PDB file of C-alpha atoms in Angstrom:
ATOM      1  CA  UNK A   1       0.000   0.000   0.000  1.00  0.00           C
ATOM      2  CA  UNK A   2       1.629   2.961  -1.259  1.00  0.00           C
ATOM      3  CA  UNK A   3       0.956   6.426   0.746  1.00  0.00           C
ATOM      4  CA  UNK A   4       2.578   9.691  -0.051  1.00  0.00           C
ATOM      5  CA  UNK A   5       3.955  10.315   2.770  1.00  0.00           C
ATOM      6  CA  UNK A   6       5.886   6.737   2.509  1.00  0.00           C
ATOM      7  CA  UNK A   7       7.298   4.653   0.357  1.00  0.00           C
ATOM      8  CA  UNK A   8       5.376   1.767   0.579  1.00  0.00           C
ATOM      9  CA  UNK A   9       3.956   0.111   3.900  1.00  0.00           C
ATOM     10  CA  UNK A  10       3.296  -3.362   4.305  1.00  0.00           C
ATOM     11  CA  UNK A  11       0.402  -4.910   6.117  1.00  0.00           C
ATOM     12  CA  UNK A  12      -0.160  -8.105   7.271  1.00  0.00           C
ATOM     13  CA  UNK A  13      -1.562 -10.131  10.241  1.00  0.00           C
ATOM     14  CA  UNK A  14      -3.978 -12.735  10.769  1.00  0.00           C
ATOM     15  CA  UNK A  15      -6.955 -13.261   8.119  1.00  0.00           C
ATOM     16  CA  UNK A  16     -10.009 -11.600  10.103  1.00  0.00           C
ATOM     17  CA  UNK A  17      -7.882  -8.803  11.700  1.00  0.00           C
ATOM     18  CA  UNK A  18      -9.158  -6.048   9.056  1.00  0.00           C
ATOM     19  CA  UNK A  19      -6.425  -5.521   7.151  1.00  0.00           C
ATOM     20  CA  UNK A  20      -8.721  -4.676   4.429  1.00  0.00           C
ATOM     21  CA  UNK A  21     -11.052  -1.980   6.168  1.00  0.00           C
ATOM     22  CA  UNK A  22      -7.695  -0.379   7.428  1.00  0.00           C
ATOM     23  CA  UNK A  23      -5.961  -0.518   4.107  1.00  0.00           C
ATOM     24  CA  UNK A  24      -9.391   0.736   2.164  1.00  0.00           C
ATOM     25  CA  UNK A  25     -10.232   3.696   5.147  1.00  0.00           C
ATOM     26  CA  UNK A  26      -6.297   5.181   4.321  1.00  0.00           C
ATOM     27  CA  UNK A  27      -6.256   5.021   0.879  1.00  0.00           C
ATOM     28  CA  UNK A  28     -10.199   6.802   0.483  1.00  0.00           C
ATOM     29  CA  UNK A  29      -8.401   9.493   2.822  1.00  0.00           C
ATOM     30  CA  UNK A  30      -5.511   9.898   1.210  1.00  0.00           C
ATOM     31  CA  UNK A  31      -7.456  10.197  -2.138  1.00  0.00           C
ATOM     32  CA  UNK A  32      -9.964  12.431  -0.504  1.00  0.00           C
ATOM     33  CA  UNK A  33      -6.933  15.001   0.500  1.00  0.00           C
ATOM     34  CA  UNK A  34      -6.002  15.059  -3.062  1.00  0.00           C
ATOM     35  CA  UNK A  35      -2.380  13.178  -2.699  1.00  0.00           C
ATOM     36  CA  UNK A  36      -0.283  14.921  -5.697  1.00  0.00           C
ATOM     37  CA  UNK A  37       1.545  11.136  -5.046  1.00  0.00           C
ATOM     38  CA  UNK A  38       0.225   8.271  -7.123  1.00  0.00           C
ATOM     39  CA  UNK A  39      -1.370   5.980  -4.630  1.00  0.00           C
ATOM     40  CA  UNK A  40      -1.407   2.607  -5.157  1.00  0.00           C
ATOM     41  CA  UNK A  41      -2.614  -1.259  -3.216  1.00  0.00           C
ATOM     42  CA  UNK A  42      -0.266  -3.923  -4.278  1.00  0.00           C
ATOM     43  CA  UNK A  43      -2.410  -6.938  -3.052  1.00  0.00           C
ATOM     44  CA  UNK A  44      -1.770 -10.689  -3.777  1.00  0.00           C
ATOM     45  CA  UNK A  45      -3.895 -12.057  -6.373  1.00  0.00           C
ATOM     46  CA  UNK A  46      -6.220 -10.921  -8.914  1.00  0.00           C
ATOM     47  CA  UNK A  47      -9.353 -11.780  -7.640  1.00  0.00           C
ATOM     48  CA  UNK A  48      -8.284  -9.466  -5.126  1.00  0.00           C
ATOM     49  CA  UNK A  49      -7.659  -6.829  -7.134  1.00  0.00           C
ATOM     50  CA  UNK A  50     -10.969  -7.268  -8.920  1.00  0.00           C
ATOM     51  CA  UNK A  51     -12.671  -7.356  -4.869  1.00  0.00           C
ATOM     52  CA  UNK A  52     -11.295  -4.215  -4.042  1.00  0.00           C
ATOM     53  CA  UNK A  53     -11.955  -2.442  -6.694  1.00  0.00           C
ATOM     54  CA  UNK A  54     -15.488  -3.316  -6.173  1.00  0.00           C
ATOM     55  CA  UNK A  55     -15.684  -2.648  -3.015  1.00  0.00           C
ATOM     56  CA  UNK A  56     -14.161   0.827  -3.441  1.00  0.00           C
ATOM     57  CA  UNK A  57     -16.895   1.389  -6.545  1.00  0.00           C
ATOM     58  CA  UNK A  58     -19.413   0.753  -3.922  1.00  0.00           C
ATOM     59  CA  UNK A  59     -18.359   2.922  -2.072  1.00  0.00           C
ATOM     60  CA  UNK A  60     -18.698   5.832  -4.566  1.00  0.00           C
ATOM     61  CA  UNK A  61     -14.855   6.512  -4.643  1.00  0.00           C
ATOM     62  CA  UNK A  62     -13.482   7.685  -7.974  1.00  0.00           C
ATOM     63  CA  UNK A  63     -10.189   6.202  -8.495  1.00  0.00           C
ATOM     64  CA  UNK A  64      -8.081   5.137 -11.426  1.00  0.00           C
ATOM     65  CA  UNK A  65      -8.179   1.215 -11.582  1.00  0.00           C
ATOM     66  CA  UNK A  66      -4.265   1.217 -12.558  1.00  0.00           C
ATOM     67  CA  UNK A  67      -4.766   2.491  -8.577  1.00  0.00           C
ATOM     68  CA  UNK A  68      -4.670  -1.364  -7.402  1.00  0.00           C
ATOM     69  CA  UNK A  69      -2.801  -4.272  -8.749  1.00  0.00           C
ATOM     70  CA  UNK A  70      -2.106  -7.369  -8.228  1.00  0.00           C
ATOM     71  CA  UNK A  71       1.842  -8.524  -6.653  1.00  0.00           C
ATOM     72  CA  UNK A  72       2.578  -9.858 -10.696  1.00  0.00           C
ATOM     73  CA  UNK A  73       1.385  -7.261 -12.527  1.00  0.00           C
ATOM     74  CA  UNK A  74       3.429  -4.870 -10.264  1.00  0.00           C
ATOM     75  CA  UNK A  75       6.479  -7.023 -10.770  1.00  0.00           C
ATOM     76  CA  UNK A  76       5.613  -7.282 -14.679  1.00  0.00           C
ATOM     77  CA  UNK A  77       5.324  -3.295 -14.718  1.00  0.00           C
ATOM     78  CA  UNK A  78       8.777  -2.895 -12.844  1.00  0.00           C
ATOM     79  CA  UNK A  79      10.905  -5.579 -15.116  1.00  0.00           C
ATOM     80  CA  UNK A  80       8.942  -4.889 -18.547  1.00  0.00           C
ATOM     81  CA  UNK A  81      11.518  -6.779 -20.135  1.00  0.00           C
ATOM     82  CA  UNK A  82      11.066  -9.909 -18.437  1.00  0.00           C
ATOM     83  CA  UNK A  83       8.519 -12.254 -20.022  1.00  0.00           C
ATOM     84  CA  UNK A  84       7.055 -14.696 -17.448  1.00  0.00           C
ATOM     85  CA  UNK A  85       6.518 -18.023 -18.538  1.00  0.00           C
ATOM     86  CA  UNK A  86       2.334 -17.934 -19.077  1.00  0.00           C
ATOM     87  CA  UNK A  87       0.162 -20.069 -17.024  1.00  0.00           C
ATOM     88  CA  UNK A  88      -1.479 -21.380 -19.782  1.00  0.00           C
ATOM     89  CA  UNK A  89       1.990 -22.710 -21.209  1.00  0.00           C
ATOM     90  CA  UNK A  90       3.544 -24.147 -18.479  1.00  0.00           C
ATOM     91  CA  UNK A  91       1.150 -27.609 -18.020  1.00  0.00           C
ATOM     92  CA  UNK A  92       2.294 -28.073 -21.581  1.00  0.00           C
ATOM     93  CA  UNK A  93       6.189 -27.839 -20.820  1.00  0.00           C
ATOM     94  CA  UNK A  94       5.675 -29.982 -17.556  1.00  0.00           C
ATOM     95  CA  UNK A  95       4.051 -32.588 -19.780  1.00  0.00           C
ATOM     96  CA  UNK A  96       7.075 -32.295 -22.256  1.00  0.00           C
ATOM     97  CA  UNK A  97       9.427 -32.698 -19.528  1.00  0.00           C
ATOM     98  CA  UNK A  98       7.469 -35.777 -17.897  1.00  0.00           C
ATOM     99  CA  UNK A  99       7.703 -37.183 -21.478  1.00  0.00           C
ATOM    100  CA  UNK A 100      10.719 -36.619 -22.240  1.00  0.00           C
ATOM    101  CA  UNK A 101      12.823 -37.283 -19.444  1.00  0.00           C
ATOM    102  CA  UNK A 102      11.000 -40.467 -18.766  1.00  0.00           C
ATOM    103  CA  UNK A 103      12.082 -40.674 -14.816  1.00  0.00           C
ATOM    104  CA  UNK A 104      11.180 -44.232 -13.742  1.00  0.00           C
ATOM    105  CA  UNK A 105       9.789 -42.834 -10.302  1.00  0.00           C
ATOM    106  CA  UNK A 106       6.808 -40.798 -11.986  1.00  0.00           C
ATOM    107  CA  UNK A 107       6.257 -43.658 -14.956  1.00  0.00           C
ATOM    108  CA  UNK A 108       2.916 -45.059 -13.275  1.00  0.00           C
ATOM    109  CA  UNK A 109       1.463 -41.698 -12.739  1.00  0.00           C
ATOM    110  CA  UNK A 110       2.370 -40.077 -16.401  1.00  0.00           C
ATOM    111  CA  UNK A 111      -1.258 -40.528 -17.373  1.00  0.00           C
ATOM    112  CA  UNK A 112      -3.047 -39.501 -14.123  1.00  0.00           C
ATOM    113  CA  UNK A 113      -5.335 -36.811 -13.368  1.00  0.00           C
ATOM    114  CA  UNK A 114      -3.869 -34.203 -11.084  1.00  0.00           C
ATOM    115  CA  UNK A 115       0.193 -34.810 -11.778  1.00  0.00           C
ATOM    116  CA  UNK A 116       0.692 -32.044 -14.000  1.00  0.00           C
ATOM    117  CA  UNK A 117      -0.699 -29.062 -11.144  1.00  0.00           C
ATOM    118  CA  UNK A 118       0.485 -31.056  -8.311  1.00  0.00           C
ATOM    119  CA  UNK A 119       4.048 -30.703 -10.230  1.00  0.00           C
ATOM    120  CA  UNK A 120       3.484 -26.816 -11.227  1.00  0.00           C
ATOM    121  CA  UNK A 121       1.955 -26.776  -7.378  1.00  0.00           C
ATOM    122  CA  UNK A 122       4.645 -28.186  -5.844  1.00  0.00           C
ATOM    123  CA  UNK A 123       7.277 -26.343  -7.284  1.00  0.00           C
ATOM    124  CA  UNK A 124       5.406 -22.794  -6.474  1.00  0.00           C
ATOM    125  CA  UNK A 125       5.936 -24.335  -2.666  1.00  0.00           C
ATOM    126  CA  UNK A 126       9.146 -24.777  -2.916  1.00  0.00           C
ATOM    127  CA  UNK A 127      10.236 -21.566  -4.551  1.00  0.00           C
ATOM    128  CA  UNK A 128       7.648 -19.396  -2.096  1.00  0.00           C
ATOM    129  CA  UNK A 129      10.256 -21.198   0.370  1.00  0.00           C
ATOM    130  CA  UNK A 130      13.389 -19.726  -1.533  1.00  0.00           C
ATOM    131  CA  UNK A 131      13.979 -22.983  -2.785  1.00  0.00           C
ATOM    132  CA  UNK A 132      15.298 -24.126  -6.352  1.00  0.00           C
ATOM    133  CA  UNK A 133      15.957 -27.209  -8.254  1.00  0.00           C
ATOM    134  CA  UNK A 134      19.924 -27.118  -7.235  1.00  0.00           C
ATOM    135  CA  UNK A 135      19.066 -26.224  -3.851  1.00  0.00           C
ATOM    136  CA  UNK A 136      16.984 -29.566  -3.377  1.00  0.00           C
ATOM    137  CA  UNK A 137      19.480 -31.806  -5.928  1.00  0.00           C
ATOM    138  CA  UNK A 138      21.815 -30.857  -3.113  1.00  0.00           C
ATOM    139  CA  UNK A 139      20.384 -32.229  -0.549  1.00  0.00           C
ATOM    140  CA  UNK A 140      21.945 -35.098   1.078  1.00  0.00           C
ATOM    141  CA  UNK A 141      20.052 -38.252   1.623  1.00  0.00           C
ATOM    142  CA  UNK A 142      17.433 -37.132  -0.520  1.00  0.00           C
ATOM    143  CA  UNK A 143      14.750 -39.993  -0.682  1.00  0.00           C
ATOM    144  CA  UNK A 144      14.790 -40.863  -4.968  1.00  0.00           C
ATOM    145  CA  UNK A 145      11.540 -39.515  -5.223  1.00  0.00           C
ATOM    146  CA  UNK A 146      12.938 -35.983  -4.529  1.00  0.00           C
ATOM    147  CA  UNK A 147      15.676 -36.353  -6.558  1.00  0.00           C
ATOM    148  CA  UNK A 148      13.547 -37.289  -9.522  1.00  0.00           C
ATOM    149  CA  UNK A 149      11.794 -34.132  -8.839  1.00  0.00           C
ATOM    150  CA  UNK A 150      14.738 -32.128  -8.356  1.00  0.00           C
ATOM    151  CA  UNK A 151      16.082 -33.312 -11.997  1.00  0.00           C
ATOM    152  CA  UNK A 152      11.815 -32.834 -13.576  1.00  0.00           C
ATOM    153  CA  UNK A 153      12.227 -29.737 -11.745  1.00  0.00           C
ATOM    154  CA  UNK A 154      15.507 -28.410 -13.529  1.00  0.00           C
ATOM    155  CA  UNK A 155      14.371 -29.677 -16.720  1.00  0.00           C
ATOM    156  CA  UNK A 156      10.950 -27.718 -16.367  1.00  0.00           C
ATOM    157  CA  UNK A 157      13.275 -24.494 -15.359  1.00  0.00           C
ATOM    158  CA  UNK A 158      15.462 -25.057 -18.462  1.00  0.00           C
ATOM    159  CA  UNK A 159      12.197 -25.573 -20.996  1.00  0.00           C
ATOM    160  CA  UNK A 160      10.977 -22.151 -19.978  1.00  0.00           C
ATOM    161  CA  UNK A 161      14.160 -20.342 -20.701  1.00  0.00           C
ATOM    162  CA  UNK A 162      14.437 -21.992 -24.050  1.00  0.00           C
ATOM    163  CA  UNK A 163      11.619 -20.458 -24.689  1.00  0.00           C
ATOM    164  CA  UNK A 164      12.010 -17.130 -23.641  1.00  0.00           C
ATOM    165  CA  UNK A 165      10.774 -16.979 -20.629  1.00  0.00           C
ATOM    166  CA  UNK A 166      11.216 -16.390 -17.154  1.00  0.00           C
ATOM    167  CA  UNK A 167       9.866 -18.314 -13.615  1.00  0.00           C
ATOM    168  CA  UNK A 168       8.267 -16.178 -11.411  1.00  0.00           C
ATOM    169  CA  UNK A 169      11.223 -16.198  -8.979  1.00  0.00           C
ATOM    170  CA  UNK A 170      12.957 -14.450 -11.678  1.00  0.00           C
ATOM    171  CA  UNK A 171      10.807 -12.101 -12.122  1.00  0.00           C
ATOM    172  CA  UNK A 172      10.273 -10.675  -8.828  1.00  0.00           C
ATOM    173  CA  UNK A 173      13.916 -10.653  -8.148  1.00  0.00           C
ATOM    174  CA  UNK A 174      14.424  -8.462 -11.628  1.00  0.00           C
ATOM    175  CA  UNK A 175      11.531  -6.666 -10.199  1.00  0.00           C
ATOM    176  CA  UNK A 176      13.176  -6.091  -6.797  1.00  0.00           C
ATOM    177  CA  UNK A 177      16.549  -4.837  -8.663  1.00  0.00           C
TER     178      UNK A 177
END
């Protein structure tokens, strides 16, 4: 949440602790004064985005909807030239991978329902933790199973820059630079 007379301030606590009243009640005020500042609420997701700007239109308050966005599309907007791999695309280059590479460990489950987002799920866990595909292959005493991720994991991570493209790691951390 971006205020004039700051930087930015971050918010967070507890879900139910009204993060969102607060964060809506300072930014109608600081619109209300007539901030010469662009004001701006960087929220998580975009269904969030799309609830708050609701909310606010409710409300009767005249803002510019460039006024809240979403964590990516503020990353995308401060690393233009970074092209994140689309959503859309990456179930397709996880099933390439899982084709390709063949790893005995995942053969019984190429064909099931659910393996492709568990992998694209899994590996948003790991890099929310900070993790990457080297960091786990260096693991010691990794069970196989992990280290059959760790190398699905790496290939998945080289597919996307072959094409161009960036993980989301990478963008954020071009977006923090």
């Amino acid at each position: 949440f971006f205020l004039p007379s700051a930087a930015m301030r971050l918010i967070r606590s507890a879900p139910g602790a009204g993060k969102t009243a607060f964060i809506l009640r300072e930014f109608k005020a600081a619109l209300r004064e007539g901030s010469a500042a662009p004001l701006r609420i960087l929220v998580p997701t975009a269904t969030l985005v799309r609830h708050l700007r609701h909310e606010l239109a409710r409300d009767g308050v005249i803002f510019a909807p460039s006024s809240v966005v979403s964590l990516n599309r503020f990353c995308t907007e401060c690393a233009p030239d970074i092209r994140p791999v689309p959503a859309a695309l990456l179930p397709a280059i996880v099933r390439d991978c899982l084709r390709h590479l063949r790893l005995p460990e995942f053969s019984t489950l190429l064909e099931a329902d659910g393996l492709i987002s568990t992998v694209i799920e899994t590996i948003a866990l790991f890099e929310n933790a900070a993790s990457t595909s080297d960091k786990l292959a260096s693991v010691r005493g990794l069970h196989p199973l992990g280290r059959a991720f760790s190398k699905l994991w790496h290939a998945i991570d080289l597919a996307i820059h072959e094409r161009g493209f960036a993980t989301r790691p990478e963008l954020i951390r071009a977006a923090a630079a």
